[in-house]
Amino acid sequence: MSEIDEFADLPEPSLRNIIEMDSLKWVFVGGKGGVGKTTTSCCVGIQLSKVRSKVLLVSTDPAHNLSDAFSQKFGSEPTLVNGFDNLYCMEIDADDDMNSFQRSMQEGAAEDDEAQGIIGNFMADLSSSIPGIDEAMSFAELMKQVQAMDYDTIVFDTAPTGHTLRLLSFPTIMEKALGKVMVLKERFGGLLNQASSMMGGAATGPNGENVADMMVGKLEETRAIIGKVNSAFRDPETTTFVCVCIPEFLSIFETERLVQELSKFGIDCHNVVVNQVLFPEKDAEELGEWFEGAKATLPKEAADICAKMMARKRMQDKYIGQCFDLYGDDFHVVLMPLLDYEVRGTEKLDNFSELLINPIDVEEGV
């Protein structure tokens, strides 16, 4: 944060570039757990709703927080956010989608208990042998659903970094799934057919196809959707990724890992939001000079509190400097202040979101 003049020619420290880019269809917000991804997602959604006709905010994190952030209950269907007429939220659950898929397969087996049991074993084997298949199928169902809707822009509040990176590998996961299904089909197909013949052909789908073929067909459909969507995600005109972090070592390290992986997969990423910044308009050196001059006049407890604050400020400034070293030349790096209160509820989120577009001027305090 020292030598602010060096940053004068850097990209604008705001997310205005995202809000003003009319062609953007998908905006992903991700980073390490606990850095403020949900708050940032909500703020991006709110700002987009001011310039778009219809915006959808989707949580793909198993530990959903959108309901807590807006103080309003959301579920698996898009729900209008209180206080808005064009901002909607939904929270998806991978387990629910996987269970729905299994139920649809079992319904195809009508009342054949043996066939339904075989299908249950089949799905359990598939889930345990291919990590991420439940998320992949859930994501495909979500994409199929939202693509049929008329939202201008969809903002994804993603799970922590590891889950987000797995999202990018879904096409590979689906290839493995199809290979595994073919093996399982060989293993269970005879039992299904035997059960079907014993029950008068019950283990068939609505069009007469056997359940194993229904599963293969469903996975093929899922693979096609994911392949199409991933191609769209590689188009910087329609998709971008916002990385969120806090000024600490582990968070900056995780952000760099995420940026590198996004680059490897060809996903556009040129915005970094740094949350929980102590006095972003002040420099640690400047504050240190004030503290040294004033601490003799402060009560001991107040001096101890200020000393701890200064230690934290110096640490943060060091990592903010590293963040600018890593991303400053090419990325819009936005410093968001640590507030005295939680950012919860529509009004506070709306006010806080303004700082993404009109950030605190770090040069004012220098």
Coordinates of C-alpha atoms in Angstrom, one line a residue:
M1 CA 0.0 0.0 0.0
S2 CA 3.0 2.3 0.3
E3 CA 4.2 4.2 -2.7
I4 CA 0.6 4.7 -3.9
D5 CA 1.8 6.6 -6.9
E6 CA 3.0 3.4 -8.5
F7 CA -0.6 2.2 -8.7
A8 CA -1.9 5.3 -10.6
D9 CA -1.8 3.7 -14.0
L10 CA -3.3 0.4 -12.9
P11 CA -6.8 -0.8 -14.1
E12 CA -9.7 0.9 -12.4
P13 CA -10.1 -0.6 -8.9
S14 CA -13.8 -1.4 -9.3
L15 CA -16.1 -4.0 -10.8
R16 CA -17.6 -1.3 -13.1
N17 CA -16.2 -3.2 -16.1
I18 CA -18.5 -6.2 -15.3
I19 CA -21.6 -4.1 -14.7
E20 CA -21.2 -2.2 -17.9
M21 CA -20.4 -5.2 -20.1
D22 CA -23.9 -5.9 -21.6
S23 CA -22.8 -9.2 -23.3
L24 CA -22.0 -10.9 -20.0
K25 CA -24.4 -13.9 -19.3
W26 CA -22.5 -15.8 -16.6
V27 CA -20.6 -14.3 -13.6
F28 CA -18.9 -16.7 -11.2
V29 CA -17.7 -15.5 -7.8
G30 CA -15.3 -17.8 -6.0
G31 CA -12.4 -18.1 -3.6
K32 CA -11.3 -19.7 -0.3
G33 CA -14.0 -20.4 2.3
G34 CA -14.8 -17.6 4.7
V35 CA -13.5 -14.7 2.6
G36 CA -16.9 -13.1 1.8
K37 CA -17.9 -14.8 -1.5
T38 CA -21.6 -14.7 -0.7
T39 CA -21.6 -11.0 0.3
T40 CA -19.7 -10.2 -2.9
S41 CA -22.0 -12.3 -5.0
C42 CA -25.0 -10.5 -3.5
C43 CA -23.5 -7.1 -4.1
V44 CA -22.6 -8.0 -7.8
G45 CA -26.2 -9.3 -8.3
I46 CA -27.6 -6.1 -6.8
Q47 CA -25.5 -3.8 -9.0
L48 CA -26.4 -5.9 -12.1
S49 CA -30.1 -5.6 -11.3
K50 CA -29.8 -1.8 -11.6
V51 CA -28.7 -2.0 -15.2
R52 CA -30.3 -5.4 -16.4
S53 CA -33.9 -6.3 -16.8
K54 CA -33.7 -9.7 -15.0
V55 CA -30.9 -11.1 -12.8
L56 CA -30.6 -14.5 -11.2
L57 CA -28.3 -15.2 -8.2
V58 CA -27.6 -18.9 -7.7
S59 CA -25.8 -20.6 -4.8
T60 CA -23.9 -23.8 -5.7
D61 CA -22.3 -24.0 -2.3
P62 CA -23.6 -27.0 -0.3
A63 CA -23.5 -24.6 2.8
H64 CA -26.0 -22.1 1.4
N65 CA -25.8 -18.5 2.7
L66 CA -27.9 -16.5 0.3
S67 CA -30.9 -16.9 2.6
D68 CA -28.9 -15.6 5.5
A69 CA -27.4 -12.7 3.6
F70 CA -30.8 -11.4 2.4
S71 CA -32.6 -12.5 5.6
Q72 CA -35.1 -14.3 3.3
K73 CA -35.7 -18.0 2.7
F74 CA -34.7 -19.3 -0.7
G75 CA -35.0 -22.8 -2.2
S76 CA -34.5 -24.7 -5.4
E77 CA -36.8 -22.5 -7.4
P78 CA -36.0 -18.9 -8.3
T79 CA -37.6 -16.5 -5.8
L80 CA -37.9 -12.7 -6.0
V81 CA -35.7 -10.9 -3.5
N82 CA -37.7 -8.6 -1.2
G83 CA -37.3 -5.0 -2.2
F84 CA -36.5 -5.8 -5.9
D85 CA -38.6 -6.4 -8.9
N86 CA -35.9 -8.0 -11.1
L87 CA -33.4 -9.9 -8.8
Y88 CA -34.1 -13.5 -8.0
C89 CA -32.3 -16.1 -5.9
M90 CA -32.1 -19.9 -5.7
E91 CA -30.1 -22.4 -3.8
I92 CA -29.4 -25.8 -5.4
D93 CA -28.5 -29.1 -3.6
A94 CA -26.5 -31.7 -5.5
D95 CA -27.8 -34.5 -3.3
D96 CA -31.4 -33.6 -4.1
D97 CA -30.7 -33.6 -7.8
M98 CA -28.9 -37.0 -7.6
N99 CA -31.8 -38.4 -5.6
S100 CA -34.3 -37.0 -8.1
F101 CA -32.4 -38.8 -10.9
Q102 CA -32.4 -42.1 -9.0
R103 CA -36.2 -41.7 -8.3
S104 CA -36.9 -41.1 -12.0
M105 CA -35.0 -44.3 -12.8
Q106 CA -36.8 -46.2 -10.2
E107 CA -40.2 -44.9 -11.3
G108 CA -39.3 -46.4 -14.7
A109 CA -39.1 -49.7 -13.0
A110 CA -42.8 -49.3 -11.9
E111 CA -43.5 -51.5 -8.8
D112 CA -40.7 -53.9 -9.3
D113 CA -39.0 -53.9 -5.9
E114 CA -36.1 -56.0 -7.0
A115 CA -35.4 -53.8 -10.0
Q116 CA -35.6 -50.7 -7.8
G117 CA -33.2 -52.2 -5.4
I118 CA -30.7 -53.0 -8.2
I119 CA -31.0 -49.4 -9.4
G120 CA -30.4 -48.1 -5.9
N121 CA -27.2 -50.2 -5.7
F122 CA -26.2 -49.1 -9.2
M123 CA -26.5 -45.4 -8.3
A124 CA -24.6 -45.9 -5.0
D125 CA -21.8 -47.6 -6.8
L126 CA -21.7 -44.8 -9.4
S127 CA -21.5 -42.1 -6.8
S128 CA -18.8 -43.8 -4.7
S129 CA -16.7 -44.7 -7.7
I130 CA -16.7 -41.3 -9.4
P131 CA -16.2 -38.4 -7.0
G132 CA -18.0 -35.3 -8.3
I133 CA -20.7 -37.1 -10.4
D134 CA -23.4 -35.8 -8.1
E135 CA -22.2 -32.2 -8.5
A136 CA -21.8 -32.7 -12.3
M137 CA -25.3 -34.0 -12.7
S138 CA -26.7 -31.3 -10.4
F139 CA -24.9 -28.6 -12.4
A140 CA -26.2 -30.0 -15.7
E141 CA -29.8 -30.0 -14.3
L142 CA -29.3 -26.4 -13.2
M143 CA -27.9 -25.3 -16.6
K144 CA -30.8 -27.0 -18.4
Q145 CA -33.2 -25.2 -16.1
V146 CA -31.7 -21.7 -16.2
Q147 CA -31.1 -21.8 -20.0
A148 CA -34.8 -22.1 -20.4
M149 CA -35.4 -19.0 -18.4
D150 CA -35.1 -15.4 -19.7
Y151 CA -32.5 -14.0 -17.3
D152 CA -30.1 -11.4 -18.7
T153 CA -27.3 -12.4 -16.3
I154 CA -26.8 -15.2 -13.9
V155 CA -24.4 -14.8 -10.9
F156 CA -23.0 -18.0 -9.3
D157 CA -22.1 -17.9 -5.6
T158 CA -19.8 -20.9 -5.8
A159 CA -18.5 -23.4 -3.2
P160 CA -14.9 -23.0 -1.9
T161 CA -12.0 -23.2 -4.4
G162 CA -11.6 -27.0 -4.5
H163 CA -15.3 -27.5 -5.4
T164 CA -15.2 -24.7 -8.0
L165 CA -12.1 -26.2 -9.7
R166 CA -13.9 -29.5 -9.9
L167 CA -16.7 -27.8 -11.8
L168 CA -14.2 -27.1 -14.6
S169 CA -13.4 -30.8 -14.8
F170 CA -17.0 -31.9 -15.2
P171 CA -16.6 -33.0 -18.9
T172 CA -13.8 -35.4 -17.8
I173 CA -16.0 -36.6 -14.9
M174 CA -18.9 -37.3 -17.3
E175 CA -16.6 -39.3 -19.6
K176 CA -15.5 -41.4 -16.6
A177 CA -19.1 -41.8 -15.6
L178 CA -20.2 -43.1 -19.0
G179 CA -17.4 -45.6 -19.0
K180 CA -18.3 -46.7 -15.5
V181 CA -22.0 -47.0 -16.5
M182 CA -21.1 -49.3 -19.3
V183 CA -19.3 -51.6 -16.9
L184 CA -22.1 -51.4 -14.4
K185 CA -24.6 -52.1 -17.2
E186 CA -22.8 -55.3 -18.0
R187 CA -22.8 -56.1 -14.3
F188 CA -26.4 -55.3 -13.5
G189 CA -28.0 -55.4 -16.9
G190 CA -28.8 -59.1 -16.7
L191 CA -30.3 -58.8 -13.3
L192 CA -32.5 -56.0 -14.4
N193 CA -33.6 -57.9 -17.5
Q194 CA -34.3 -61.0 -15.4
A195 CA -36.3 -58.9 -12.8
S196 CA -38.1 -57.3 -15.7
S197 CA -39.2 -60.6 -17.3
M198 CA -40.2 -62.0 -13.9
M199 CA -42.5 -59.0 -13.3
G200 CA -43.9 -58.9 -16.7
G201 CA -41.5 -56.4 -18.2
A202 CA -41.9 -53.8 -15.5
A203 CA -38.3 -52.6 -15.5
T204 CA -38.7 -50.4 -18.5
G205 CA -39.1 -46.7 -19.2
P206 CA -42.1 -45.0 -20.5
N207 CA -41.0 -45.7 -24.1
G208 CA -40.2 -49.3 -23.5
E209 CA -36.5 -48.9 -23.1
N210 CA -34.8 -50.9 -20.3
V211 CA -33.6 -48.9 -17.2
A212 CA -29.9 -49.4 -17.9
D213 CA -30.3 -47.8 -21.3
M214 CA -32.3 -45.0 -19.7
M215 CA -29.3 -44.4 -17.4
V216 CA -26.9 -44.3 -20.3
G217 CA -29.2 -41.9 -22.2
K218 CA -29.5 -39.6 -19.2
L219 CA -25.7 -39.4 -18.7
E220 CA -25.2 -38.8 -22.4
E221 CA -27.7 -35.9 -22.2
T222 CA -25.9 -34.6 -19.2
R223 CA -22.5 -34.8 -20.9
A224 CA -23.9 -32.9 -23.9
I225 CA -25.3 -30.1 -21.7
I226 CA -22.0 -29.8 -19.8
G227 CA -20.0 -29.8 -22.9
K228 CA -22.1 -27.0 -24.5
V229 CA -22.0 -24.9 -21.3
N230 CA -18.3 -25.3 -20.8
S231 CA -17.7 -24.0 -24.3
A232 CA -19.8 -21.0 -23.5
F233 CA -17.8 -20.5 -20.3
R234 CA -14.6 -20.1 -22.3
D235 CA -16.0 -17.1 -24.2
P236 CA -14.9 -13.9 -22.4
E237 CA -17.7 -12.0 -24.0
T238 CA -20.3 -14.0 -22.1
T239 CA -18.5 -15.4 -19.0
T240 CA -16.1 -14.0 -16.3
F241 CA -14.9 -15.1 -12.9
V242 CA -14.5 -12.8 -9.9
C243 CA -11.9 -14.0 -7.4
V244 CA -12.5 -13.1 -3.7
C245 CA -9.9 -13.1 -1.0
I246 CA -8.8 -11.4 2.2
P247 CA -5.3 -9.9 2.8
E248 CA -3.8 -13.0 4.4
F249 CA -1.2 -15.6 3.1
L250 CA -3.5 -18.6 2.7
S251 CA -6.2 -16.6 1.0
I252 CA -3.7 -15.0 -1.5
F253 CA -2.1 -18.4 -2.1
E254 CA -5.5 -19.9 -2.8
T255 CA -6.4 -17.1 -5.1
E256 CA -3.3 -17.5 -7.2
R257 CA -4.0 -21.2 -7.5
L258 CA -7.5 -20.4 -8.6
V259 CA -6.3 -17.8 -11.2
Q260 CA -3.8 -20.3 -12.6
E261 CA -6.4 -23.0 -12.9
L262 CA -8.9 -20.7 -14.5
S263 CA -6.3 -19.7 -17.0
K264 CA -5.5 -23.3 -17.8
F265 CA -9.2 -24.0 -18.6
G266 CA -9.5 -20.8 -20.6
I267 CA -11.9 -19.0 -18.3
D268 CA -11.8 -15.2 -18.3
C269 CA -10.7 -13.7 -14.9
H270 CA -9.6 -10.1 -14.5
N271 CA -11.2 -9.0 -11.3
V272 CA -10.1 -9.6 -7.7
V273 CA -12.0 -8.4 -4.7
V274 CA -10.1 -8.1 -1.4
N275 CA -12.4 -8.1 1.6
Q276 CA -12.0 -7.1 5.2
V277 CA -9.4 -4.5 4.6
L278 CA -8.6 -2.2 7.6
F279 CA -8.8 1.4 6.6
P280 CA -8.1 0.9 2.9
E281 CA -7.7 4.7 2.4
K282 CA -4.8 4.8 5.0
D283 CA -1.3 3.6 4.8
A284 CA 0.3 1.5 7.6
E285 CA 3.3 3.8 7.7
E286 CA 1.1 6.9 8.0
L287 CA -1.0 5.3 10.8
G288 CA 2.2 4.1 12.5
E289 CA 3.5 7.7 12.6
W290 CA 0.3 8.8 14.2
F291 CA 0.4 5.9 16.8
E292 CA 4.0 6.6 17.8
G293 CA 3.1 10.2 18.5
A294 CA -0.1 9.5 20.3
K295 CA 0.5 6.3 22.3
A296 CA 2.2 8.0 25.2
T297 CA -1.1 9.9 25.8
L298 CA -3.3 6.8 25.5
P299 CA -4.4 4.6 28.4
K300 CA -2.5 1.3 28.5
E301 CA -5.5 -0.8 27.3
A302 CA -6.2 1.6 24.4
A303 CA -2.5 1.6 23.5
D304 CA -2.5 -2.3 23.5
I305 CA -5.6 -2.3 21.3
C306 CA -4.1 0.1 18.8
A307 CA -0.8 -1.9 18.8
K308 CA -2.7 -5.0 17.8
M309 CA -4.6 -3.1 15.2
M310 CA -1.3 -1.7 13.8
A311 CA 0.2 -5.2 13.6
R312 CA -2.8 -6.4 11.7
K313 CA -2.7 -3.4 9.4
R314 CA 1.0 -3.9 8.6
M315 CA 0.3 -7.6 7.8
Q316 CA -2.6 -6.7 5.6
D317 CA -0.7 -4.0 3.7
K318 CA 2.1 -6.5 3.0
Y319 CA -0.3 -9.0 1.4
I320 CA -2.2 -6.2 -0.4
G321 CA 1.1 -5.2 -1.9
Q322 CA 1.7 -8.8 -3.0
C323 CA -1.8 -8.8 -4.5
F324 CA -1.0 -5.8 -6.6
D325 CA 2.4 -7.2 -7.6
L326 CA 0.6 -10.4 -8.8
Y327 CA -2.5 -8.9 -10.5
G328 CA -2.2 -5.1 -10.5
D329 CA -1.0 -4.7 -14.1
D330 CA -3.9 -6.8 -15.7
F331 CA -6.6 -7.1 -13.0
H332 CA -9.2 -4.8 -11.5
V333 CA -8.2 -5.1 -7.8
V334 CA -11.0 -3.8 -5.5
L335 CA -10.3 -3.2 -1.8
M336 CA -13.4 -3.6 0.3
P337 CA -13.3 -2.2 3.9
L338 CA -13.8 -4.1 7.1
L339 CA -17.0 -2.6 8.7
D340 CA -18.2 -2.2 12.2
Y341 CA -21.3 -4.3 11.5
E342 CA -22.4 -7.4 9.5
V343 CA -23.5 -6.8 6.0
R344 CA -26.9 -8.6 6.2
G345 CA -30.2 -7.6 4.7
T346 CA -31.1 -5.8 1.5
E347 CA -30.4 -2.3 2.6
K348 CA -26.9 -3.0 4.0
L349 CA -26.0 -5.1 1.0
D350 CA -27.2 -2.4 -1.4
N351 CA -25.1 0.2 0.4
F352 CA -22.0 -2.0 0.5
S353 CA -22.4 -2.9 -3.1
E354 CA -21.8 0.7 -4.1
L355 CA -18.2 0.3 -3.0
L356 CA -17.7 -2.3 -5.7
I357 CA -18.5 0.5 -8.3
N358 CA -17.3 3.6 -6.4
P359 CA -14.5 2.3 -4.2
I360 CA -12.8 4.2 -1.5
D361 CA -10.1 6.4 -3.0
V362 CA -6.8 5.1 -1.6
E363 CA -5.0 8.3 -2.6
E364 CA -7.3 10.5 -0.4
G365 CA -5.6 9.4 2.8
V366 CA -2.0 9.8 1.4

